[in-house]
Tab-separated table of C-alpha atoms in Angstrom:
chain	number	residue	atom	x	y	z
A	159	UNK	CA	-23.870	93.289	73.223
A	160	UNK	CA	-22.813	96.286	71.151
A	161	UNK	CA	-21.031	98.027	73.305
A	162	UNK	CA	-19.571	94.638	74.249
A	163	UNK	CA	-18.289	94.320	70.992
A	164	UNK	CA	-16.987	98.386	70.310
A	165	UNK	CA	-15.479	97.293	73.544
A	166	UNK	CA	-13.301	94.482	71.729
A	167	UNK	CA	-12.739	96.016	68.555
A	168	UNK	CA	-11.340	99.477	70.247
A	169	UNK	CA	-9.115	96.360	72.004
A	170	UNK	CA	-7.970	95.088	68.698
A	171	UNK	CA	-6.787	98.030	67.465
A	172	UNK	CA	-5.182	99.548	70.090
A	173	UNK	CA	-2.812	96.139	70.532
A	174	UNK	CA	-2.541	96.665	66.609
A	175	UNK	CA	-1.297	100.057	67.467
A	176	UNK	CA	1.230	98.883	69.744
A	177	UNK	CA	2.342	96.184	67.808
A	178	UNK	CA	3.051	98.626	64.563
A	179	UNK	CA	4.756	101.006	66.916
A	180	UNK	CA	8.533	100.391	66.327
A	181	UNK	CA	9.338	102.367	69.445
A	182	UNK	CA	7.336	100.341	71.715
A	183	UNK	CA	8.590	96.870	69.863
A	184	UNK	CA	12.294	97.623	70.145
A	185	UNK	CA	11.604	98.656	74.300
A	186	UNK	CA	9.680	95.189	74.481
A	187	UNK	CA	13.301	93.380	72.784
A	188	UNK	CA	15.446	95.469	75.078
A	189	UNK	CA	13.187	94.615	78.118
A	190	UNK	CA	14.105	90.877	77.423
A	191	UNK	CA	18.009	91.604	78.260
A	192	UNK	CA	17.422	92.821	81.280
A	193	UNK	CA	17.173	89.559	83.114
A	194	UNK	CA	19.471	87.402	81.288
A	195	UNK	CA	22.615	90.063	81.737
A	196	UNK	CA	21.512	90.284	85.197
A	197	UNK	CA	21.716	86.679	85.748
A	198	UNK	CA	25.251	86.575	84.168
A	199	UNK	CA	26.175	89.347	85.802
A	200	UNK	CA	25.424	87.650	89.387
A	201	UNK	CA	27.178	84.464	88.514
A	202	UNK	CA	30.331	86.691	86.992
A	203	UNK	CA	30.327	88.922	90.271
A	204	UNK	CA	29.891	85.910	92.646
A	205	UNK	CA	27.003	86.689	93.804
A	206	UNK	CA	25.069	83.356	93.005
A	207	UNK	CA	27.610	80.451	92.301
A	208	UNK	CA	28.460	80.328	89.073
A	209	UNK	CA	27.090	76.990	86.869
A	210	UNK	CA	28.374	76.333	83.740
A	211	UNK	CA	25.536	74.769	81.882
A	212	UNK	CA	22.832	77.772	82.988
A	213	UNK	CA	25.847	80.412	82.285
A	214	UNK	CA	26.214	78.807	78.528
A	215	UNK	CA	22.622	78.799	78.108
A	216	UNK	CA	21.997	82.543	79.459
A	217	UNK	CA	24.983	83.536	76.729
A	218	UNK	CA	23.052	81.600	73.986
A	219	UNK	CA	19.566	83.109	74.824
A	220	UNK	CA	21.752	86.455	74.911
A	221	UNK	CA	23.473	85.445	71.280
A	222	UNK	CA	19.838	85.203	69.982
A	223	UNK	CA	18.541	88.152	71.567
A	224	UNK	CA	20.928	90.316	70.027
A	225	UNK	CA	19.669	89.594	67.059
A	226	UNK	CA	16.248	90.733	67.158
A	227	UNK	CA	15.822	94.651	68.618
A	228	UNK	CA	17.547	96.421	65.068
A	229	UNK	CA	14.273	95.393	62.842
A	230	UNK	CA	12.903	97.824	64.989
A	231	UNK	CA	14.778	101.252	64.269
A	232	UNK	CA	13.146	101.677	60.872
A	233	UNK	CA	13.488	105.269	58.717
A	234	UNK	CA	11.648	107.574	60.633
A	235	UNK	CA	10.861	105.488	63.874
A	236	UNK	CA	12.903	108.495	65.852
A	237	UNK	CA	10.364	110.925	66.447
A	238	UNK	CA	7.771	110.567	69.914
A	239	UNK	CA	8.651	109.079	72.553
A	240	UNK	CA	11.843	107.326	72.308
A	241	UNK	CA	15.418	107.089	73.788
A	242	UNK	CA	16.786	106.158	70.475
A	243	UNK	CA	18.794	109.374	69.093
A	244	UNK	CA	19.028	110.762	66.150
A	245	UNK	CA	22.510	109.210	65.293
A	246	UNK	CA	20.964	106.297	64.760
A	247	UNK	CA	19.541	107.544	61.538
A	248	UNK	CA	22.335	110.497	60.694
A	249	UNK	CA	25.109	108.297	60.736
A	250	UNK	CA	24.045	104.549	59.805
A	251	UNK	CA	27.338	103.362	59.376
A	252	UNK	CA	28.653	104.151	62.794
A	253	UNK	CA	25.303	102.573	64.006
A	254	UNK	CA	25.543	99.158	61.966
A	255	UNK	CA	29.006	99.160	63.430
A	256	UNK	CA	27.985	99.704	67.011
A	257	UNK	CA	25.531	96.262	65.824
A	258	UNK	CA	28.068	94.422	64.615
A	259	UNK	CA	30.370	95.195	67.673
A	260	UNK	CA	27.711	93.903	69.807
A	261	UNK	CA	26.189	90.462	67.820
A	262	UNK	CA	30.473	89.885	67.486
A	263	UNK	CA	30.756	90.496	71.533
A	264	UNK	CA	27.659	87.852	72.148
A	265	UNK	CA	28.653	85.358	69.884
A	266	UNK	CA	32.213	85.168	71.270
A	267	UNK	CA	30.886	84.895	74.881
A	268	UNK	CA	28.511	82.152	73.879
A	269	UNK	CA	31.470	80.246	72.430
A	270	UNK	CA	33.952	81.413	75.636
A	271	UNK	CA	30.823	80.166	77.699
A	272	UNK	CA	31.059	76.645	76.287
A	273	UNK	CA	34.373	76.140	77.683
A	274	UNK	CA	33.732	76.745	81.223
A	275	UNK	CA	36.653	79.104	81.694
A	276	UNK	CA	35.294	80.998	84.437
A	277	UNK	CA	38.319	83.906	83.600
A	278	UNK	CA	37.846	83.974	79.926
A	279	UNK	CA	34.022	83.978	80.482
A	280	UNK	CA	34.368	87.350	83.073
A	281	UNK	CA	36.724	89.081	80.293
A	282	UNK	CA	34.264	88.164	77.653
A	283	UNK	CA	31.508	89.165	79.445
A	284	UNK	CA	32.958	92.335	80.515
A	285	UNK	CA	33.950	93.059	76.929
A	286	UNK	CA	30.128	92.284	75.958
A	287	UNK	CA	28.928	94.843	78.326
A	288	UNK	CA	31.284	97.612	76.973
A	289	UNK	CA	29.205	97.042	74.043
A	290	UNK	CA	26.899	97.888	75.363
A	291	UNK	CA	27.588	100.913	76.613
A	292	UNK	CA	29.299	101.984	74.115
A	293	UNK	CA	26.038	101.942	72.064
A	294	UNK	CA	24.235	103.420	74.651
A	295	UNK	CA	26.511	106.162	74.896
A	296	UNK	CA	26.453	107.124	71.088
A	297	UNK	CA	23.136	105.904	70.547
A	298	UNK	CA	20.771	106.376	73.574
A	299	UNK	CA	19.097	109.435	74.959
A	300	UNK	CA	19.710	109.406	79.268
């Protein structure tokens, strides 16, 4: 029963570990684009037919996603093992810009979405991915 229970307790704290760890947190938000992009991204490319309603609510669920993974790049949450550079903490403007880009790019293809304009909704999208990139380039170890 004892070790049963040093068992659970050295549970408890690692997931408490993981949960306080801001790299591992902002990984876990950035995991969750992964397949809603990649649905969008079929559906844009033709390569599932393209439904309005599911493409409108993949762009919402994006919308909301790109709210979350920031709270997670706290002061000093650079060092270990991240991909996050150092930019992100040297120049903080550039990097709440690089935000902004990006929650004004998802926003705008959850509204384009709505309409059903399969161009608009390919430029938006496309325009959505460059900031993406665009982050990623600036802001990203490879």
């Amino acid at each position: 029963m004892k070790k049963m229970l040093m068992a659970s307790l050295a549970l408890l704290v690692a997931g408490q570990a993981f949960a306080a760890d801001p790299a591992s947190q902002r990984k876990e938000a950035f995991k969750q684009y992964k397949p809603v992009v990649g649905e969008m991204g079929k559906m844009v490319k033709g390569e599932i037919p393209y439904n309005k309603d599911e493409f409108a609510k993949q762009a919402a669920k994006l919308e909301q996603l790109s709210q979350q993974p920031w709270q997670y790049f706290p002061a000093g949450s650079g060092a270990g093992k991240t991909d996050a550079k150092p930019e992100i903490w040297s120049k903080p403007a550039d990097w709440q810009k690089a935000i902004d880009n990006h929650k004004a790019a998802t926003a705008k293809l959850k509204q384009v979405a709505l309409t059903g304009d399969l161009a608009a909704i390919k430029a938006q999208f496309g325009a959505t991915q460059q900031t993406c990139k665009a982050c990623h380039k600036d802001f990203r170890k490879d």
